[in-house]
């Protein structure tokens, strides 16, 4: 049976690869309307600077431009970045502390006015130095930025406090949409409820909880794009509705990702009419023991929790039923800064001999007086993959005699519990957009440095190791520093337990061409390069 | 106490009162089965489910919570009689332990809600006046919400887990029991022996507990049997909605959650068997409750 399943998976992979190859060789056709699914009820607001959810990106990204981005034809690359509004990628000067961008002169806002470097600088100043009363969700990404200025209408200069490899990936943030300076000056909250950009599509209408519609922007500056006449995003929070819509061809694609069961079902039923694209996902669940609560203040207990979990056997099995797949450390496995398998195997929770690992876990628990420990695992009421992974982890812990009850709560109370510190161990996720390990791994810093860390620990050594890694610009030395920071976090102190990374499976009707999957559901969502082979 | 005099044909048996009582009990059951075959079927289902829940540790061939990735989504076979789920857990074992969860929640909520409703209903009827008025308006408010909606609201306040689910289902059952019991108690209150008890100087508690409650037990027991089925269904619904008991605790509604949609075509047994268990159990309690009502209610006894 496994051989058959393996062959099927191989066939699907081969078909996806062939489809991608053929698609790239085909000449794009113009026209048509793309109906796509947005797996949410509605975005919390239209403002990308403020929000952190795909619900906003999938709804609004086609109407906006960004300064730089991951290459739309190679969005899986973790190191390449290309211009969107700039004319060429700059070479840093001043020992890597100054980046000068030349802005295109052929860009028009959807209201017909001309986009200038002043608009770009104003938007980035709003993101990096938000005025009082304005929320910028990723402001911490830009701690290295000292000043942003536009000396003329076609130049934007970023002055950094220190040189860092984290700057360019942070600049390619897919939420960093360029807004019109004139509007921002009048009302910095205007973009929360309104849409007016310079992207490939012009906004037409929005019905809350139902759909958002746009039409082709004839003045789009990337000549020839977009290929589509119109787009329509349909809001469908329930997975079964989305699967049914794809099955019945009422919608052509869902960009976030569906579980393996949906893939198998649709591929079985629709055959070649469904195309599958899959990718490792820069997103993964992590287990956070609450260091404020006993006995999780004891490193022996935290290490035992990690040592009980058989990641190497669990990950491939879970990948058949849940949207997870690849075992990794604190760095996304596709990145050059990620640990190799041999390096991972040196840390608690990754030992190749699980029996030895669990024996050590039992020994540590006994030594800490925590044998048969009973506690609660706080989890989010989201099936894929939170609850699946939670159920698996509890099974693993049971094997060392732990008695764990799963407390599943909706997203709001889940955050509240973590922020209030009212939990024993929490199932969290670390989801990022552009693969930027230096910033992505900030999540594992103590909460006094990184407020969204809910472990409630203080650890000066951890901050010291992170800073050393952050300021290092030599890739080899930075990689070694990252290993030291990772080993300290996951093994020596066992502050957190990183579980298998998510795996993204995007299903589309086979007539949808041009779009390529990336390691993040936030990336490559302006839909400019999509065309319909009908 | 009722005195039954055996006829001449039964004289030999009547020598041993213990044997006579046993025969009468067995005879009553047989008579019930003969006259109410559907009710007997319901009773059998109830007994089997109770037995399964009680003896789950001996009946289940596998640990219901142990993941076995080498046996994921296996169709029913000789080793796993009802197949395995997405985590490789034996579905038969989870169903048997799920029966225990269903019984704990079903009986816990039904008895809890029933007892509180009984006391409130009888007290309300006995005292009348403003106490009755206040009690009934409170019950009106609670009755305005459908059972599952009120249970959802309660569970969202108290959180998930077996104990909280019992509380969540108990609360909506209280007014349903209280209202029915009150109407029976109102009739009992007017019977002269209650006045006689008052005249003799008995306290309120003694009159309510010794003289009124025993006389409203018939409708109460019938309600109770219906409540168990309702509570099991409510528990399954809450678990299906993700607000009841949580993984990996074996519970029928939880077994349906997610699996029904995700594996409906690839591994239908994951959803079919817990679904069947819920249907058969609720049907069993419903049929048994109907038959019990017919047997206890003098108006329906001979139909």
Coordinates of C-alpha atoms in Angstrom, one line a residue, chain A residues 20-522:
Chain A
X20 CA 5.4 23.9 -14.4
X21 CA 7.9 23.2 -17.2
X22 CA 5.3 23.2 -19.9
X23 CA 3.6 26.3 -18.5
X24 CA 6.9 28.3 -18.6
X25 CA 7.3 27.3 -22.2
X26 CA 3.8 28.4 -23.2
X27 CA 2.9 31.8 -24.4
X28 CA 0.5 33.5 -21.9
X29 CA -3.0 34.1 -23.2
X30 CA -4.9 37.3 -22.4
X31 CA -8.3 37.8 -21.0
X32 CA -10.7 36.0 -18.7
X33 CA -11.7 36.4 -15.1
X34 CA -9.9 34.5 -12.3
X35 CA -12.2 33.4 -9.6
X36 CA -10.1 32.5 -6.5
X37 CA -10.9 31.5 -3.0
X38 CA -9.9 33.4 0.1
X39 CA -10.1 31.0 3.1
X40 CA -11.4 33.6 5.6
X41 CA -14.6 35.3 6.5
X42 CA -13.2 38.8 5.8
X43 CA -9.9 40.7 6.3
X44 CA -9.7 42.6 9.6
X45 CA -8.8 45.7 7.6
X46 CA -7.4 46.5 4.1
X47 CA -4.2 48.0 5.6
X48 CA -1.2 45.8 4.9
X49 CA 1.0 47.9 7.2
X50 CA -1.3 47.1 10.1
X51 CA -2.3 43.5 9.5
X52 CA -0.5 40.2 9.7
X53 CA -2.9 37.9 8.1
X54 CA -3.2 36.3 4.7
X55 CA -6.8 37.3 4.7
X56 CA -5.6 40.9 4.0
X57 CA -2.9 39.9 1.6
X58 CA -5.0 37.6 -0.5
X59 CA -7.8 40.2 -0.6
X60 CA -5.9 43.4 -1.4
X61 CA -2.4 42.6 -2.7
X62 CA -3.4 42.7 -6.4
X63 CA -4.2 46.4 -6.0
X64 CA -0.8 47.5 -4.7
X65 CA 2.8 47.8 -5.6
X66 CA 5.9 47.2 -3.4
X67 CA 9.4 48.5 -3.6
X68 CA 11.2 45.2 -4.0
X69 CA 9.9 41.6 -3.9
X70 CA 10.8 38.0 -4.3
X71 CA 11.0 37.1 -8.1
X72 CA 7.4 36.2 -9.2
X73 CA 8.9 33.6 -11.6
X74 CA 11.1 32.1 -8.8
X75 CA 9.3 32.9 -5.5
X76 CA 10.8 29.8 -3.8
X77 CA 14.2 31.4 -3.8
X78 CA 15.3 32.3 -0.4
X79 CA 18.1 34.7 -1.5
X80 CA 16.9 36.5 -4.7
X81 CA 15.0 39.8 -4.7
X82 CA 13.9 41.9 -7.6
X83 CA 12.6 45.4 -8.1
X84 CA 8.9 46.2 -8.4
X85 CA 8.8 50.0 -8.2
X86 CA 12.6 50.5 -8.3
X87 CA 14.6 50.4 -11.5
X88 CA 17.4 48.2 -10.3
X89 CA 18.5 46.5 -7.1
X90 CA 21.0 48.8 -5.4
X91 CA 24.5 48.0 -4.3
X92 CA 24.9 49.2 -0.7
X93 CA 27.4 51.9 0.1
X94 CA 28.9 53.3 3.3
X95 CA 30.1 49.9 4.5
X96 CA 26.7 48.4 3.8
X97 CA 24.8 51.0 5.7
X98 CA 23.2 53.0 2.8
X99 CA 20.8 51.7 0.1
X100 CA 19.8 54.1 -2.7
X101 CA 16.8 53.1 -4.8
X102 CA 15.9 54.7 -8.1
X103 CA 12.1 54.8 -8.6
X104 CA 10.4 54.1 -11.9
X105 CA 9.0 57.2 -13.6
X106 CA 6.2 55.4 -15.5
X107 CA 4.0 54.4 -12.5
X108 CA 0.5 55.9 -12.1
X109 CA -1.9 55.6 -9.2
X110 CA -5.3 54.2 -10.0
X111 CA -6.7 57.7 -9.7
X112 CA -4.4 58.7 -12.7
X113 CA -1.8 60.7 -10.7
X114 CA 1.9 60.0 -10.9
X115 CA 3.6 57.9 -8.2
X116 CA 6.9 59.4 -7.0
X117 CA 9.7 58.6 -4.6
X118 CA 8.0 60.9 -2.1
X119 CA 5.1 58.3 -1.9
X120 CA 7.6 55.5 -1.4
X121 CA 9.5 57.3 1.3
X122 CA 6.3 58.3 3.0
X123 CA 5.0 54.7 3.0
X124 CA 8.2 53.3 4.4
X125 CA 8.4 56.0 7.0
X126 CA 4.9 55.1 8.1
X127 CA 6.0 51.4 8.3
X128 CA 9.3 52.0 10.1
X129 CA 8.5 55.0 12.3
X130 CA 4.7 54.8 12.8
X131 CA 3.3 58.0 14.3
X132 CA 1.3 57.8 17.5
X133 CA -2.0 56.0 17.0
X134 CA -0.8 54.2 13.9
X135 CA -0.1 50.4 14.1
X136 CA 2.8 49.0 12.1
X137 CA 2.8 45.2 12.7
X138 CA 6.3 44.5 11.6
X139 CA 8.0 47.6 12.9
X140 CA 10.5 45.4 14.8
X141 CA 11.9 44.1 11.5
X142 CA 13.3 47.5 10.7
X143 CA 15.2 48.2 13.9
X144 CA 18.4 48.6 11.8
X145 CA 16.9 51.5 9.8
X146 CA 18.1 54.9 10.9
X147 CA 16.5 57.3 8.4
X148 CA 14.5 57.1 5.1
X149 CA 14.5 60.1 2.7
X150 CA 13.6 61.0 -0.8
X151 CA 16.0 63.7 -2.0
X152 CA 14.1 64.0 -5.3
X153 CA 11.1 62.5 -7.0
X154 CA 12.9 59.5 -8.3
X155 CA 15.3 58.5 -5.5
X156 CA 14.7 56.9 -2.1
X157 CA 17.6 56.4 0.3
X158 CA 17.6 54.1 3.3
X159 CA 20.3 54.9 5.9
X160 CA 21.0 52.0 8.4
X161 CA 22.4 52.1 11.9
X162 CA 24.4 49.0 11.2
X163 CA 25.1 46.7 8.2
X164 CA 23.0 43.5 8.2
X165 CA 22.0 40.8 5.8
X166 CA 18.5 41.0 7.3
X167 CA 17.7 44.3 5.6
X168 CA 16.9 43.4 2.0
X169 CA 14.7 40.4 2.9
X170 CA 12.8 42.6 5.4
X171 CA 12.4 45.2 2.6
X172 CA 10.8 42.6 0.4
X173 CA 7.9 42.2 2.9
X174 CA 4.7 41.5 1.0
X175 CA 2.7 43.6 3.3
X176 CA 4.8 46.7 2.7
X177 CA 2.4 48.3 0.1
X178 CA 3.2 51.7 -1.2
X179 CA 0.5 54.2 -0.3
X180 CA -0.1 57.7 -1.7
X181 CA 1.6 60.4 0.4
X182 CA -1.1 62.9 -0.1
X183 CA -3.7 60.5 1.4
X184 CA -1.4 59.4 4.3
X185 CA -0.7 63.0 5.2
X186 CA -4.5 63.7 5.4
X187 CA -5.5 60.5 7.2
X188 CA -3.0 57.8 8.1
X189 CA -6.0 55.4 8.8
X190 CA -7.6 55.9 5.3
X191 CA -6.1 52.7 3.9
X192 CA -7.7 50.6 6.6
X193 CA -11.1 50.9 4.9
X194 CA -10.2 52.0 1.4
X195 CA -8.2 50.7 -1.5
X196 CA -6.2 52.9 -3.9
X197 CA -2.9 51.7 -5.2
X198 CA -0.8 51.3 -8.3
X199 CA -0.9 47.5 -8.6
X200 CA -1.8 45.3 -11.6
X201 CA -5.6 45.5 -10.8
X202 CA -7.9 48.3 -10.1
X203 CA -10.4 47.8 -7.2
X204 CA -14.1 47.6 -8.3
X205 CA -16.2 46.4 -5.4
X206 CA -16.2 44.6 -2.1
X207 CA -19.0 42.8 -0.3
X208 CA -18.2 41.9 3.3
X209 CA -18.0 38.1 3.7
X210 CA -18.7 37.5 0.1
X211 CA -16.3 38.8 -2.5
X212 CA -13.9 41.4 -3.8
X213 CA -13.7 42.3 -7.5
X214 CA -11.0 44.1 -9.5
X215 CA -10.3 44.8 -13.2
X216 CA -7.1 45.0 -15.2
X217 CA -5.1 48.2 -14.7
X218 CA -4.3 49.3 -18.3
X219 CA -1.6 51.7 -17.0
X220 CA 0.4 48.9 -15.2
X221 CA 4.1 49.6 -15.5
X222 CA 5.3 46.0 -16.0
X223 CA 4.5 46.0 -19.7
X224 CA 2.2 43.2 -20.9
X225 CA 0.9 42.4 -17.4
X226 CA -1.5 41.6 -16.0
X227 CA -2.9 39.0 -18.4
X228 CA -6.3 38.7 -16.8
X229 CA -9.2 41.1 -17.6
X230 CA -10.6 40.8 -14.1
X231 CA -10.2 39.0 -10.7
X232 CA -12.8 38.0 -8.2
X233 CA -11.9 36.7 -4.7
X234 CA -14.6 34.7 -3.0
X235 CA -14.5 34.5 0.8
X236 CA -15.0 30.9 2.0
X237 CA -13.8 30.1 5.5
X238 CA -15.0 26.4 5.5
X239 CA -12.6 24.0 3.9
X240 CA -15.4 21.8 2.5
X241 CA -16.9 24.8 0.7
X242 CA -13.5 25.5 -0.9
X243 CA -13.0 21.9 -1.9
X244 CA -16.5 21.7 -3.4
X245 CA -15.9 25.0 -5.3
X246 CA -12.7 23.7 -6.8
X247 CA -14.3 20.4 -7.6
X248 CA -17.2 22.0 -9.4
X249 CA -15.0 24.6 -11.1
X250 CA -16.9 27.5 -9.4
X251 CA -13.4 28.7 -8.4
X252 CA -10.1 28.1 -10.0
X253 CA -7.5 28.3 -7.2
X254 CA -7.1 28.6 -3.4
X255 CA -3.7 30.1 -2.5
X256 CA -3.3 29.4 1.2
X257 CA -3.1 25.6 1.1
X258 CA -5.2 22.5 1.6
X259 CA -4.5 19.2 3.5
X260 CA -3.3 16.0 1.9
X261 CA -6.8 14.5 2.2
X262 CA -8.3 17.3 0.0
X263 CA -5.5 16.9 -2.5
X264 CA -6.0 13.1 -2.8
X265 CA -9.8 13.5 -3.0
X266 CA -9.7 16.2 -5.8
X267 CA -6.9 14.5 -7.8
X268 CA -8.8 11.2 -7.6
X269 CA -12.0 12.9 -8.8
X270 CA -10.9 15.5 -11.2
X271 CA -7.6 13.9 -12.5
X272 CA -5.7 16.1 -14.9
X273 CA -8.2 19.0 -14.4
X274 CA -6.6 19.7 -11.1
X275 CA -3.0 20.8 -10.7
X276 CA -1.0 20.4 -7.5
X277 CA 1.8 22.6 -6.4
X278 CA 3.5 22.0 -3.1
X279 CA 6.3 23.4 -1.1
X280 CA 7.9 23.6 2.3
X281 CA 6.3 26.4 4.2
X282 CA 8.2 29.0 6.2
X283 CA 5.8 28.3 9.0
X284 CA 5.9 25.8 11.8
X285 CA 4.3 24.9 15.1
X286 CA 6.4 25.3 18.3
X287 CA 5.7 24.2 21.8
X288 CA 6.3 26.9 24.5
X289 CA 6.6 25.7 28.1
X290 CA 5.6 28.5 30.5
X291 CA 8.7 29.1 32.5
X292 CA 6.8 31.0 35.1
X293 CA 4.9 27.8 36.1
X294 CA 6.4 24.9 37.9
X295 CA 7.9 22.5 37.0
X296 CA 8.5 24.1 33.6
X297 CA 11.0 26.4 35.1
X298 CA 13.2 23.3 35.4
X299 CA 15.3 22.8 32.3
X300 CA 15.3 19.0 33.0
X301 CA 11.5 18.9 32.6
X302 CA 11.6 21.0 29.4
X303 CA 14.3 18.8 27.9
X304 CA 12.3 15.7 28.8
X305 CA 9.3 17.2 26.8
X306 CA 11.6 17.6 23.8
X307 CA 13.3 14.2 24.1
X308 CA 10.0 12.3 24.2
X309 CA 9.0 13.4 20.7
X310 CA 10.1 11.3 17.7
X311 CA 10.2 13.9 15.0
X312 CA 12.0 11.7 12.4
X313 CA 9.2 9.1 12.5
X314 CA 6.3 11.5 13.2
X315 CA 6.9 14.0 10.4
X316 CA 6.6 11.6 7.5
X317 CA 3.5 10.0 9.0
X318 CA 1.9 13.3 9.9
X319 CA 2.5 14.5 6.3
X320 CA -0.1 12.0 5.1
X321 CA -2.9 13.6 7.2
X322 CA -1.8 17.1 8.0
X323 CA -0.1 20.1 6.4
X324 CA 3.3 19.4 8.0
X325 CA 6.3 17.6 6.6
X326 CA 9.9 18.6 7.2
X327 CA 11.9 18.3 10.4
X328 CA 13.8 21.5 11.1
X329 CA 15.4 23.6 13.7
X330 CA 14.8 27.3 14.4
X331 CA 15.7 28.2 10.8
X332 CA 13.5 27.4 7.8
X333 CA 14.9 24.2 6.3
X334 CA 15.3 25.6 2.8
X335 CA 17.6 28.4 3.9
X336 CA 21.4 28.3 3.7
X337 CA 21.4 29.2 7.4
X338 CA 19.4 26.1 8.3
X339 CA 20.8 23.2 10.3
X340 CA 21.7 20.0 8.5
X341 CA 20.2 16.7 9.6
X342 CA 23.5 15.8 11.3
X343 CA 23.5 19.1 13.2
X344 CA 19.9 18.7 14.3
X345 CA 20.6 15.2 15.6
X346 CA 23.0 16.7 18.2
X347 CA 20.1 18.5 19.9
X348 CA 17.4 17.3 22.3
X349 CA 14.2 16.3 20.4
X350 CA 16.1 15.2 17.3
X351 CA 18.2 12.3 18.5
X352 CA 18.2 9.5 16.0
X353 CA 17.7 6.8 18.6
X354 CA 14.3 7.5 20.1
X355 CA 14.5 4.7 22.7
X356 CA 17.7 6.2 24.1
X357 CA 16.1 9.7 23.9
X358 CA 13.0 8.6 25.8
X359 CA 15.0 6.8 28.4
X360 CA 16.9 10.0 29.0
X361 CA 13.6 11.9 29.2
X362 CA 12.3 9.5 31.9
X363 CA 15.6 9.8 33.8
X364 CA 15.4 13.6 33.7
X365 CA 11.8 13.6 34.9
X366 CA 12.6 11.3 37.7
X367 CA 15.6 13.4 38.7
X368 CA 13.3 16.5 38.6
X369 CA 10.7 14.8 40.7
X370 CA 8.2 15.2 37.8
X371 CA 7.4 11.5 37.0
X372 CA 3.8 11.1 35.7
X373 CA 3.5 14.9 35.4
X374 CA 0.0 16.0 34.6
X375 CA -0.5 19.3 32.7
X376 CA -2.6 21.1 30.0
X377 CA -1.5 21.8 26.4
X378 CA -3.1 25.0 25.2
X379 CA -4.0 24.7 21.6
X380 CA -5.8 26.8 18.9
X381 CA -9.1 25.7 17.6
X382 CA -7.7 25.2 14.0
X383 CA -7.7 21.7 12.6
X384 CA -4.8 22.1 10.2
X385 CA -2.3 21.5 11.5
X386 CA -2.7 22.7 15.1
X387 CA -5.0 20.1 16.4
X388 CA -3.5 17.3 14.4
X389 CA 0.0 18.1 15.7
X390 CA -1.3 18.6 19.2
X391 CA -2.9 15.1 19.2
X392 CA 0.3 13.6 18.0
X393 CA 2.5 15.4 20.6
X394 CA 0.2 14.3 23.4
X395 CA 0.6 10.7 22.2
X396 CA 4.4 11.1 22.2
X397 CA 4.4 12.5 25.7
X398 CA 2.2 9.6 26.9
X399 CA 5.1 7.3 26.0
X400 CA 7.2 8.7 28.8
X401 CA 4.3 8.6 31.3
X402 CA 3.1 12.2 31.0
X403 CA -0.7 12.8 31.4
X404 CA -1.6 15.7 29.2
X405 CA -5.0 17.2 28.5
X406 CA -5.5 19.3 25.4
X407 CA -7.3 22.6 26.0
X408 CA -8.5 23.8 22.6
X409 CA -9.8 27.4 22.4
X410 CA -10.7 29.8 19.6
X411 CA -8.0 32.2 18.3
X412 CA -8.9 35.1 20.6
X413 CA -8.7 33.3 23.9
X414 CA -5.7 31.4 22.6
X415 CA -3.8 34.7 22.3
X416 CA -5.3 36.0 25.6
X417 CA -4.1 32.9 27.5
X418 CA -0.6 33.2 26.0
X419 CA -0.4 36.9 26.6
X420 CA -1.7 36.5 30.2
X421 CA 0.7 33.6 30.9
X422 CA -2.3 31.4 31.9
X423 CA -1.1 28.1 30.4
X424 CA 1.3 25.3 31.1
X425 CA 2.5 24.5 27.6
X426 CA 1.2 26.3 24.5
X427 CA 1.1 25.1 20.9
X428 CA 2.2 28.2 18.9
X429 CA 3.3 28.8 15.4
X430 CA 6.1 30.9 13.9
X431 CA 5.0 31.9 10.5
X432 CA 7.0 34.3 8.3
X433 CA 6.8 35.6 4.8
X434 CA 10.2 36.3 3.1
X435 CA 12.7 33.7 4.4
X436 CA 14.8 35.9 6.6
X437 CA 16.4 33.7 9.3
X438 CA 18.0 36.5 11.2
X439 CA 14.6 38.2 11.8
X440 CA 12.5 35.0 11.8
X441 CA 14.5 33.6 14.7
X442 CA 13.9 36.6 16.9
X443 CA 10.8 34.8 18.0
X444 CA 13.0 32.7 20.4
X445 CA 14.4 35.7 22.2
X446 CA 13.1 36.5 25.7
X447 CA 9.9 38.5 25.9
X448 CA 11.6 41.6 27.1
X449 CA 13.3 41.8 23.7
X450 CA 10.7 40.1 21.6
X451 CA 7.2 40.7 23.1
X452 CA 5.6 37.9 21.1
X453 CA 7.6 35.3 22.9
X454 CA 5.3 33.7 25.5
X455 CA 7.8 31.5 27.3
X456 CA 8.3 34.2 30.0
X457 CA 12.0 33.6 30.5
X458 CA 14.9 35.9 30.8
X459 CA 18.2 34.7 29.3
X460 CA 21.0 37.2 28.7
X461 CA 23.1 34.5 27.1
X462 CA 20.4 34.0 24.4
X463 CA 20.4 37.7 23.6
X464 CA 24.1 37.8 23.4
X465 CA 24.3 34.9 21.0
X466 CA 21.5 36.4 18.9
X467 CA 23.1 39.8 18.7
X468 CA 26.4 38.2 17.7
X469 CA 24.7 36.4 14.9
X470 CA 22.6 39.4 13.8
X471 CA 25.6 41.7 13.4
X472 CA 27.7 39.2 11.6
X473 CA 27.8 39.8 7.8
X474 CA 30.1 36.9 6.8
X475 CA 27.8 34.0 5.8
X476 CA 30.0 31.3 7.2
X477 CA 30.6 32.9 10.5
X478 CA 26.9 33.9 10.7
X479 CA 25.9 30.3 10.1
X480 CA 28.2 29.1 12.9
X481 CA 26.7 31.8 15.2
X482 CA 23.2 30.7 14.3
X483 CA 24.1 27.1 15.3
X484 CA 25.3 28.3 18.7
X485 CA 22.1 30.3 19.2
X486 CA 19.9 27.4 18.0
X487 CA 21.7 24.9 20.3
X488 CA 21.4 27.2 23.3
X489 CA 17.7 27.7 22.6
X490 CA 16.6 24.2 21.7
X491 CA 19.1 22.0 23.5
X492 CA 21.0 23.6 26.4
X493 CA 18.0 25.6 27.8
X494 CA 15.2 23.9 25.8
X495 CA 13.3 27.1 25.9
X496 CA 11.1 26.0 23.0
X497 CA 10.4 22.8 21.0
X498 CA 10.3 23.3 17.3
X499 CA 7.9 20.8 15.6
X500 CA 8.0 19.8 11.9
X501 CA 7.6 22.6 9.5
X502 CA 4.3 23.0 7.6
X503 CA 3.9 21.9 4.0
X504 CA 1.9 24.0 1.6
X505 CA -0.3 22.2 -1.0
X506 CA -2.0 24.5 -3.4
X507 CA -4.7 23.1 -5.7
X508 CA -5.9 24.8 -8.8
X509 CA -7.9 24.1 -11.9
X510 CA -5.3 23.1 -14.6
X511 CA -6.2 26.0 -16.8
X512 CA -4.6 28.4 -14.3
X513 CA -1.1 29.2 -15.5
X514 CA 1.8 31.4 -14.6
X515 CA 1.5 31.3 -10.8
X516 CA 4.2 29.6 -8.8
X517 CA 4.1 28.4 -5.3
X518 CA 6.5 29.9 -2.6
X519 CA 7.4 29.0 0.9
X520 CA 4.9 31.5 2.2
X521 CA 1.2 32.1 1.6
X522 CA 1.9 35.8 1.9

